[in-house]
Amino acid sequence: QRFEGWTDQFSCSYLVTQEDKNSPVLSLRGLTINMDISWPLNIIISDDNVKMYNKVFLFLVTLKHSLWCLQSVSLPEIAQLDSQIHKDEMLEEDLSESRSTSGQSSRKLHLENSLVGGHKQHRLQLLRAWLIYFVTLLHGYFMSRVVHSTQLELREGISKATDLDMLIQVHQLYLTKIHDTCFLHPEVKMLKEAINMILGICIEFHTGVVDKTIHSGAITSWEDKYARCHNFLSTMLNE
């Protein structure tokens, strides 16, 4: 077990806000990692450092949660869901038609906005494939090019430090680099929001499949949202 002597110093807490209680999808915003830092380690790792670590931790755990949400949804589940969506939308159509004075126009509008059976399944499979590809690449980048590489730099810096001031400087440089590279700096707020929006689609997608509450409008909305965010990130990061 790595860092066996450190395990007793860490704990996690989860605070659920009223907004999260009313949300149909699981939110990890209230998740916090706590560390019992005693002297002399508290000279190097300050309370502000712990807050920065928490931001990085929350971003990475949300990324991993989104990837799990996609991987846990199987193609047979999507196929079964497609049949359920069709039944629910037909029932909704009949109810809407019975309440409307212009039943024919209501039925026509519903058919225009609805995806035909089988097409929904294909669209959901494609959306899942797009999201898995994007999130897997993102996860691989942050875990290898950010977390792992900066950890190697930290170890090298610590091995070369000759006094306390150098240790503090090396640690601060490491934490700042990993924090900013995870798009947590205020100057790249728009990039972070675009990534969070895509990760949110993954969680909503999983929740919809599990609860069998996905409708044609949600599929189209997710596709449009993903396409906009993907194009925005591609444009900004290639400049």
mmCIF file of C-alpha atoms in Angstrom:
data_model
loop_
_atom_site.group_PDB
_atom_site.id
_atom_site.type_symbol
_atom_site.label_atom_id
_atom_site.label_comp_id
_atom_site.label_asym_id
_atom_site.label_seq_id
_atom_site.Cartn_x
_atom_site.Cartn_y
_atom_site.Cartn_z
ATOM 1 C CA GLN A 1 0.000 0.000 0.000
ATOM 2 C CA ARG A 2 1.396 3.369 -1.028
ATOM 3 C CA PHE A 3 1.859 6.038 1.665
ATOM 4 C CA GLU A 4 0.547 3.679 4.343
ATOM 5 C CA GLY A 5 1.501 6.020 7.158
ATOM 6 C CA TRP A 6 -0.628 8.836 5.688
ATOM 7 C CA THR A 7 -3.996 7.109 5.473
ATOM 8 C CA ASP A 8 -5.093 8.021 9.004
ATOM 9 C CA GLN A 9 -4.500 11.726 8.289
ATOM 10 C CA PHE A 10 -7.098 11.929 5.517
ATOM 11 C CA SER A 11 -10.887 11.988 5.640
ATOM 12 C CA CYS A 12 -13.700 12.986 3.305
ATOM 13 C CA SER A 13 -16.867 14.945 4.008
ATOM 14 C CA TYR A 14 -19.898 15.562 1.838
ATOM 15 C CA LEU A 15 -22.241 18.502 2.292
ATOM 16 C CA VAL A 16 -25.459 18.413 0.288
ATOM 17 C CA THR A 17 -26.885 21.844 -0.534
ATOM 18 C CA GLN A 18 -30.573 22.506 -1.125
ATOM 19 C CA GLU A 19 -29.830 22.988 -4.820
ATOM 20 C CA ASP A 20 -28.165 19.573 -4.996
ATOM 21 C CA LYS A 21 -31.099 17.943 -3.190
ATOM 22 C CA ASN A 22 -33.465 19.232 -5.870
ATOM 23 C CA SER A 23 -31.162 18.223 -8.730
ATOM 24 C CA PRO A 24 -32.147 15.076 -10.668
ATOM 25 C CA VAL A 25 -28.470 14.123 -11.098
ATOM 26 C CA LEU A 26 -25.790 13.424 -8.504
ATOM 27 C CA SER A 27 -23.585 16.431 -7.725
ATOM 28 C CA LEU A 28 -20.131 16.109 -6.180
ATOM 29 C CA ARG A 29 -19.742 19.812 -5.429
ATOM 30 C CA GLY A 30 -20.109 19.210 -1.693
ATOM 31 C CA LEU A 31 -17.317 16.623 -1.587
ATOM 32 C CA THR A 32 -14.270 17.767 0.396
ATOM 33 C CA ILE A 33 -11.042 16.031 1.308
ATOM 34 C CA ASN A 34 -9.667 16.884 4.741
ATOM 35 C CA MET A 35 -6.112 16.462 5.961
ATOM 36 C CA ASP A 36 -4.787 16.560 9.500
ATOM 37 C CA ILE A 37 -1.578 18.547 9.068
ATOM 38 C CA SER A 38 0.691 18.776 12.074
ATOM 39 C CA TRP A 39 3.951 20.584 12.682
ATOM 40 C CA PRO A 40 6.380 20.813 10.897
ATOM 41 C CA LEU A 41 4.467 19.779 7.740
ATOM 42 C CA ASN A 42 2.058 22.694 8.178
ATOM 43 C CA ILE A 43 4.956 25.040 7.421
ATOM 44 C CA ILE A 44 5.008 23.687 3.857
ATOM 45 C CA ILE A 45 1.320 22.819 3.320
ATOM 46 C CA SER A 46 -0.880 25.729 4.352
ATOM 47 C CA ASP A 47 -4.676 25.938 4.620
ATOM 48 C CA ASP A 48 -4.760 27.745 1.273
ATOM 49 C CA ASN A 49 -2.800 24.865 -0.245
ATOM 50 C CA VAL A 50 -5.389 22.390 1.047
ATOM 51 C CA LYS A 51 -8.137 24.449 -0.605
ATOM 52 C CA MET A 52 -6.248 24.288 -3.912
ATOM 53 C CA TYR A 53 -5.799 20.536 -3.503
ATOM 54 C CA ASN A 54 -9.540 20.229 -2.956
ATOM 55 C CA LYS A 55 -10.286 22.054 -6.208
ATOM 56 C CA VAL A 56 -7.970 19.726 -8.109
ATOM 57 C CA PHE A 57 -9.411 16.692 -6.310
ATOM 58 C CA LEU A 58 -13.000 17.693 -7.093
ATOM 59 C CA PHE A 59 -12.197 18.263 -10.769
ATOM 60 C CA LEU A 60 -10.448 14.893 -11.143
ATOM 61 C CA VAL A 61 -13.088 12.924 -9.225
ATOM 62 C CA THR A 62 -15.826 14.525 -11.354
ATOM 63 C CA LEU A 63 -13.885 13.521 -14.466
ATOM 64 C CA LYS A 64 -13.566 9.937 -13.209
ATOM 65 C CA HIS A 65 -17.234 9.847 -12.195
ATOM 66 C CA SER A 66 -18.298 11.001 -15.670
ATOM 67 C CA LEU A 67 -16.146 8.324 -17.310
ATOM 68 C CA TRP A 68 -17.650 5.683 -15.028
ATOM 69 C CA CYS A 69 -21.157 6.881 -15.899
ATOM 70 C CA LEU A 70 -20.486 6.274 -19.601
ATOM 71 C CA GLN A 71 -18.700 2.938 -19.150
ATOM 72 C CA SER A 72 -21.458 1.570 -16.907
ATOM 73 C CA VAL A 73 -24.107 2.095 -19.606
ATOM 74 C CA SER A 74 -24.225 -0.939 -21.920
ATOM 75 C CA LEU A 75 -25.522 -1.120 -25.490
ATOM 76 C CA PRO A 76 -28.278 -3.623 -24.526
ATOM 77 C CA GLU A 77 -29.504 -1.110 -21.940
ATOM 78 C CA ILE A 78 -29.728 1.547 -24.639
ATOM 79 C CA ALA A 79 -31.630 -0.851 -26.910
ATOM 80 C CA GLN A 80 -34.102 -1.619 -24.135
ATOM 81 C CA LEU A 81 -34.418 2.072 -23.349
ATOM 82 C CA ASP A 82 -35.267 2.857 -26.984
ATOM 83 C CA SER A 83 -38.359 0.661 -26.782
ATOM 84 C CA GLN A 84 -39.390 2.258 -23.478
ATOM 85 C CA ILE A 85 -38.900 5.792 -24.886
ATOM 86 C CA HIS A 86 -41.166 4.979 -27.830
ATOM 87 C CA LYS A 87 -43.951 3.684 -25.550
ATOM 88 C CA ASP A 88 -43.704 6.688 -23.219
ATOM 89 C CA GLU A 89 -43.766 9.199 -26.061
ATOM 90 C CA MET A 90 -46.758 7.508 -27.689
ATOM 91 C CA LEU A 91 -48.599 7.648 -24.354
ATOM 92 C CA GLU A 92 -47.627 11.299 -23.901
ATOM 93 C CA GLU A 93 -48.811 12.015 -27.436
ATOM 94 C CA ASP A 94 -52.215 10.437 -26.784
ATOM 95 C CA LEU A 95 -52.654 12.389 -23.536
ATOM 96 C CA SER A 96 -51.629 15.638 -25.197
ATOM 97 C CA GLU A 97 -53.949 15.006 -28.109
ATOM 98 C CA SER A 98 -56.923 14.326 -25.842
ATOM 99 C CA ARG A 99 -56.371 17.598 -23.967
ATOM 100 C CA SER A 100 -55.773 19.747 -27.020
ATOM 101 C CA THR A 101 -58.585 21.315 -29.022
ATOM 102 C CA SER A 102 -56.430 21.081 -32.147
ATOM 103 C CA GLY A 103 -55.495 17.407 -31.851
ATOM 104 C CA GLN A 104 -54.275 17.045 -35.445
ATOM 105 C CA SER A 105 -51.817 19.964 -35.248
ATOM 106 C CA SER A 106 -50.597 18.764 -31.842
ATOM 107 C CA ARG A 107 -49.964 15.300 -33.232
ATOM 108 C CA LYS A 108 -48.124 16.717 -36.233
ATOM 109 C CA LEU A 109 -45.904 18.909 -34.031
ATOM 110 C CA HIS A 110 -45.101 15.954 -31.788
ATOM 111 C CA LEU A 111 -44.121 13.787 -34.753
ATOM 112 C CA GLU A 112 -41.869 16.542 -36.097
ATOM 113 C CA ASN A 113 -40.050 16.872 -32.743
ATOM 114 C CA SER A 114 -39.867 13.121 -32.053
ATOM 115 C CA LEU A 115 -37.266 10.639 -33.289
ATOM 116 C CA VAL A 116 -38.549 7.427 -34.883
ATOM 117 C CA GLY A 117 -37.955 4.088 -33.156
ATOM 118 C CA GLY A 118 -34.475 2.682 -33.769
ATOM 119 C CA HIS A 119 -33.196 6.143 -34.669
ATOM 120 C CA LYS A 120 -33.162 7.069 -30.980
ATOM 121 C CA GLN A 121 -31.105 3.984 -30.187
ATOM 122 C CA HIS A 122 -28.599 4.813 -32.926
ATOM 123 C CA ARG A 123 -28.329 8.441 -31.810
ATOM 124 C CA LEU A 124 -27.804 7.436 -28.166
ATOM 125 C CA GLN A 125 -25.105 4.938 -29.164
ATOM 126 C CA LEU A 126 -23.315 7.596 -31.216
ATOM 127 C CA LEU A 127 -23.597 10.146 -28.423
ATOM 128 C CA ARG A 128 -22.193 7.639 -25.922
ATOM 129 C CA ALA A 129 -19.297 6.871 -28.300
ATOM 130 C CA TRP A 130 -18.508 10.593 -28.772
ATOM 131 C CA LEU A 131 -18.560 11.205 -25.038
ATOM 132 C CA ILE A 132 -16.473 8.131 -24.169
ATOM 133 C CA TYR A 133 -13.857 9.136 -26.735
ATOM 134 C CA PHE A 134 -13.690 12.711 -25.462
ATOM 135 C CA VAL A 135 -13.727 11.924 -21.724
ATOM 136 C CA THR A 136 -11.246 9.026 -22.071
ATOM 137 C CA LEU A 137 -8.760 11.284 -23.866
ATOM 138 C CA LEU A 138 -9.325 14.006 -21.274
ATOM 139 C CA HIS A 139 -8.871 11.563 -18.393
ATOM 140 C CA GLY A 140 -5.706 10.122 -19.919
ATOM 141 C CA TYR A 141 -4.252 13.571 -20.481
ATOM 142 C CA PHE A 142 -4.835 14.822 -16.941
ATOM 143 C CA MET A 143 -3.739 11.616 -15.206
ATOM 144 C CA SER A 144 -0.549 11.157 -17.237
ATOM 145 C CA ARG A 145 0.534 14.524 -18.626
ATOM 146 C CA VAL A 146 -0.604 16.543 -15.612
ATOM 147 C CA VAL A 147 -0.802 14.479 -12.401
ATOM 148 C CA HIS A 148 1.964 11.963 -13.111
ATOM 149 C CA SER A 149 4.440 14.284 -14.833
ATOM 150 C CA THR A 150 4.122 17.041 -12.231
ATOM 151 C CA GLN A 151 4.550 14.462 -9.473
ATOM 152 C CA LEU A 152 7.867 13.411 -11.048
ATOM 153 C CA GLU A 153 8.907 17.066 -11.179
ATOM 154 C CA LEU A 154 7.952 17.468 -7.517
ATOM 155 C CA ARG A 155 10.060 14.482 -6.476
ATOM 156 C CA GLU A 156 13.025 15.780 -8.425
ATOM 157 C CA GLY A 157 12.629 19.251 -6.916
ATOM 158 C CA ILE A 158 12.410 17.845 -3.377
ATOM 159 C CA SER A 159 15.530 15.735 -3.899
ATOM 160 C CA LYS A 160 17.467 18.851 -4.936
ATOM 161 C CA ALA A 161 16.127 21.127 -2.166
ATOM 162 C CA THR A 162 18.726 22.098 0.392
ATOM 163 C CA ASP A 163 16.655 24.117 2.854
ATOM 164 C CA LEU A 164 13.104 24.801 4.031
ATOM 165 C CA ASP A 165 12.568 27.782 1.738
ATOM 166 C CA MET A 166 13.404 25.652 -1.308
ATOM 167 C CA LEU A 167 10.979 22.955 -0.159
ATOM 168 C CA ILE A 168 8.173 25.507 0.192
ATOM 169 C CA GLN A 169 8.984 26.960 -3.228
ATOM 170 C CA VAL A 170 9.115 23.542 -4.933
ATOM 171 C CA HIS A 171 5.781 22.490 -3.409
ATOM 172 C CA GLN A 172 4.074 25.776 -4.267
ATOM 173 C CA LEU A 173 5.331 25.585 -7.851
ATOM 174 C CA TYR A 174 4.008 22.014 -8.147
ATOM 175 C CA LEU A 175 0.593 22.849 -6.719
ATOM 176 C CA THR A 176 0.180 26.000 -8.809
ATOM 177 C CA LYS A 177 1.121 24.153 -11.989
ATOM 178 C CA ILE A 178 -1.269 21.264 -11.455
ATOM 179 C CA HIS A 179 -4.038 23.671 -10.371
ATOM 180 C CA ASP A 180 -3.692 25.882 -13.442
ATOM 181 C CA THR A 181 -3.250 22.968 -15.869
ATOM 182 C CA CYS A 182 -6.578 21.549 -14.683
ATOM 183 C CA PHE A 183 -8.233 24.741 -16.022
ATOM 184 C CA LEU A 184 -8.880 26.027 -12.504
ATOM 185 C CA HIS A 185 -7.256 29.418 -13.049
ATOM 186 C CA PRO A 186 -9.806 32.266 -13.352
ATOM 187 C CA GLU A 187 -8.369 33.309 -16.732
ATOM 188 C CA VAL A 188 -9.488 30.016 -18.325
ATOM 189 C CA LYS A 189 -12.898 29.923 -16.659
ATOM 190 C CA MET A 190 -14.705 29.531 -19.995
ATOM 191 C CA LEU A 191 -12.669 26.432 -20.872
ATOM 192 C CA LYS A 192 -13.458 24.897 -17.503
ATOM 193 C CA GLU A 193 -17.173 25.637 -17.924
ATOM 194 C CA ALA A 194 -17.181 23.969 -21.357
ATOM 195 C CA ILE A 195 -15.507 20.848 -19.945
ATOM 196 C CA ASN A 196 -17.882 20.780 -16.971
ATOM 197 C CA MET A 197 -20.824 21.072 -19.352
ATOM 198 C CA ILE A 198 -19.691 17.965 -21.250
ATOM 199 C CA LEU A 199 -19.069 16.085 -18.003
ATOM 200 C CA GLY A 200 -22.563 17.105 -16.916
ATOM 201 C CA ILE A 201 -24.000 15.554 -20.095
ATOM 202 C CA CYS A 202 -22.312 12.254 -19.177
ATOM 203 C CA ILE A 203 -23.918 12.225 -15.744
ATOM 204 C CA GLU A 204 -27.330 13.244 -17.118
ATOM 205 C CA PHE A 205 -27.020 10.554 -19.798
ATOM 206 C CA HIS A 206 -26.346 7.868 -17.176
ATOM 207 C CA THR A 207 -29.171 9.097 -14.935
ATOM 208 C CA GLY A 208 -31.579 9.109 -17.873
ATOM 209 C CA VAL A 209 -30.685 5.550 -18.869
ATOM 210 C CA VAL A 210 -30.960 4.243 -15.298
ATOM 211 C CA ASP A 211 -34.273 6.026 -14.652
ATOM 212 C CA LYS A 212 -35.505 5.425 -18.229
ATOM 213 C CA THR A 213 -36.460 9.086 -18.571
ATOM 214 C CA ILE A 214 -34.717 10.074 -21.828
ATOM 215 C CA HIS A 215 -36.888 11.680 -24.502
ATOM 216 C CA SER A 216 -36.160 12.815 -28.033
ATOM 217 C CA GLY A 217 -35.751 16.438 -26.981
ATOM 218 C CA ALA A 218 -33.082 15.523 -24.425
ATOM 219 C CA ILE A 219 -31.079 13.585 -27.034
ATOM 220 C CA THR A 220 -31.101 16.509 -29.448
ATOM 221 C CA SER A 221 -30.201 18.946 -26.662
ATOM 222 C CA TRP A 222 -27.225 16.813 -25.536
ATOM 223 C CA GLU A 223 -25.971 16.476 -29.098
ATOM 224 C CA ASP A 224 -26.146 20.222 -29.736
ATOM 225 C CA LYS A 225 -24.542 21.059 -26.388
ATOM 226 C CA TYR A 226 -21.693 18.590 -26.916
ATOM 227 C CA ALA A 227 -21.048 19.827 -30.459
ATOM 228 C CA ARG A 228 -20.891 23.473 -29.340
ATOM 229 C CA CYS A 229 -18.574 22.728 -26.414
ATOM 230 C CA HIS A 230 -16.332 20.457 -28.486
ATOM 231 C CA ASN A 231 -15.972 23.041 -31.253
ATOM 232 C CA PHE A 232 -15.295 25.796 -28.720
ATOM 233 C CA LEU A 233 -12.589 23.780 -26.932
ATOM 234 C CA SER A 234 -11.009 22.708 -30.207
ATOM 235 C CA THR A 235 -10.878 26.295 -31.449
ATOM 236 C CA MET A 236 -9.531 27.782 -28.220
ATOM 237 C CA LEU A 237 -6.916 25.099 -27.505
ATOM 238 C CA ASN A 238 -5.568 25.099 -31.071
ATOM 239 C CA GLU A 239 -4.949 28.837 -31.137
#
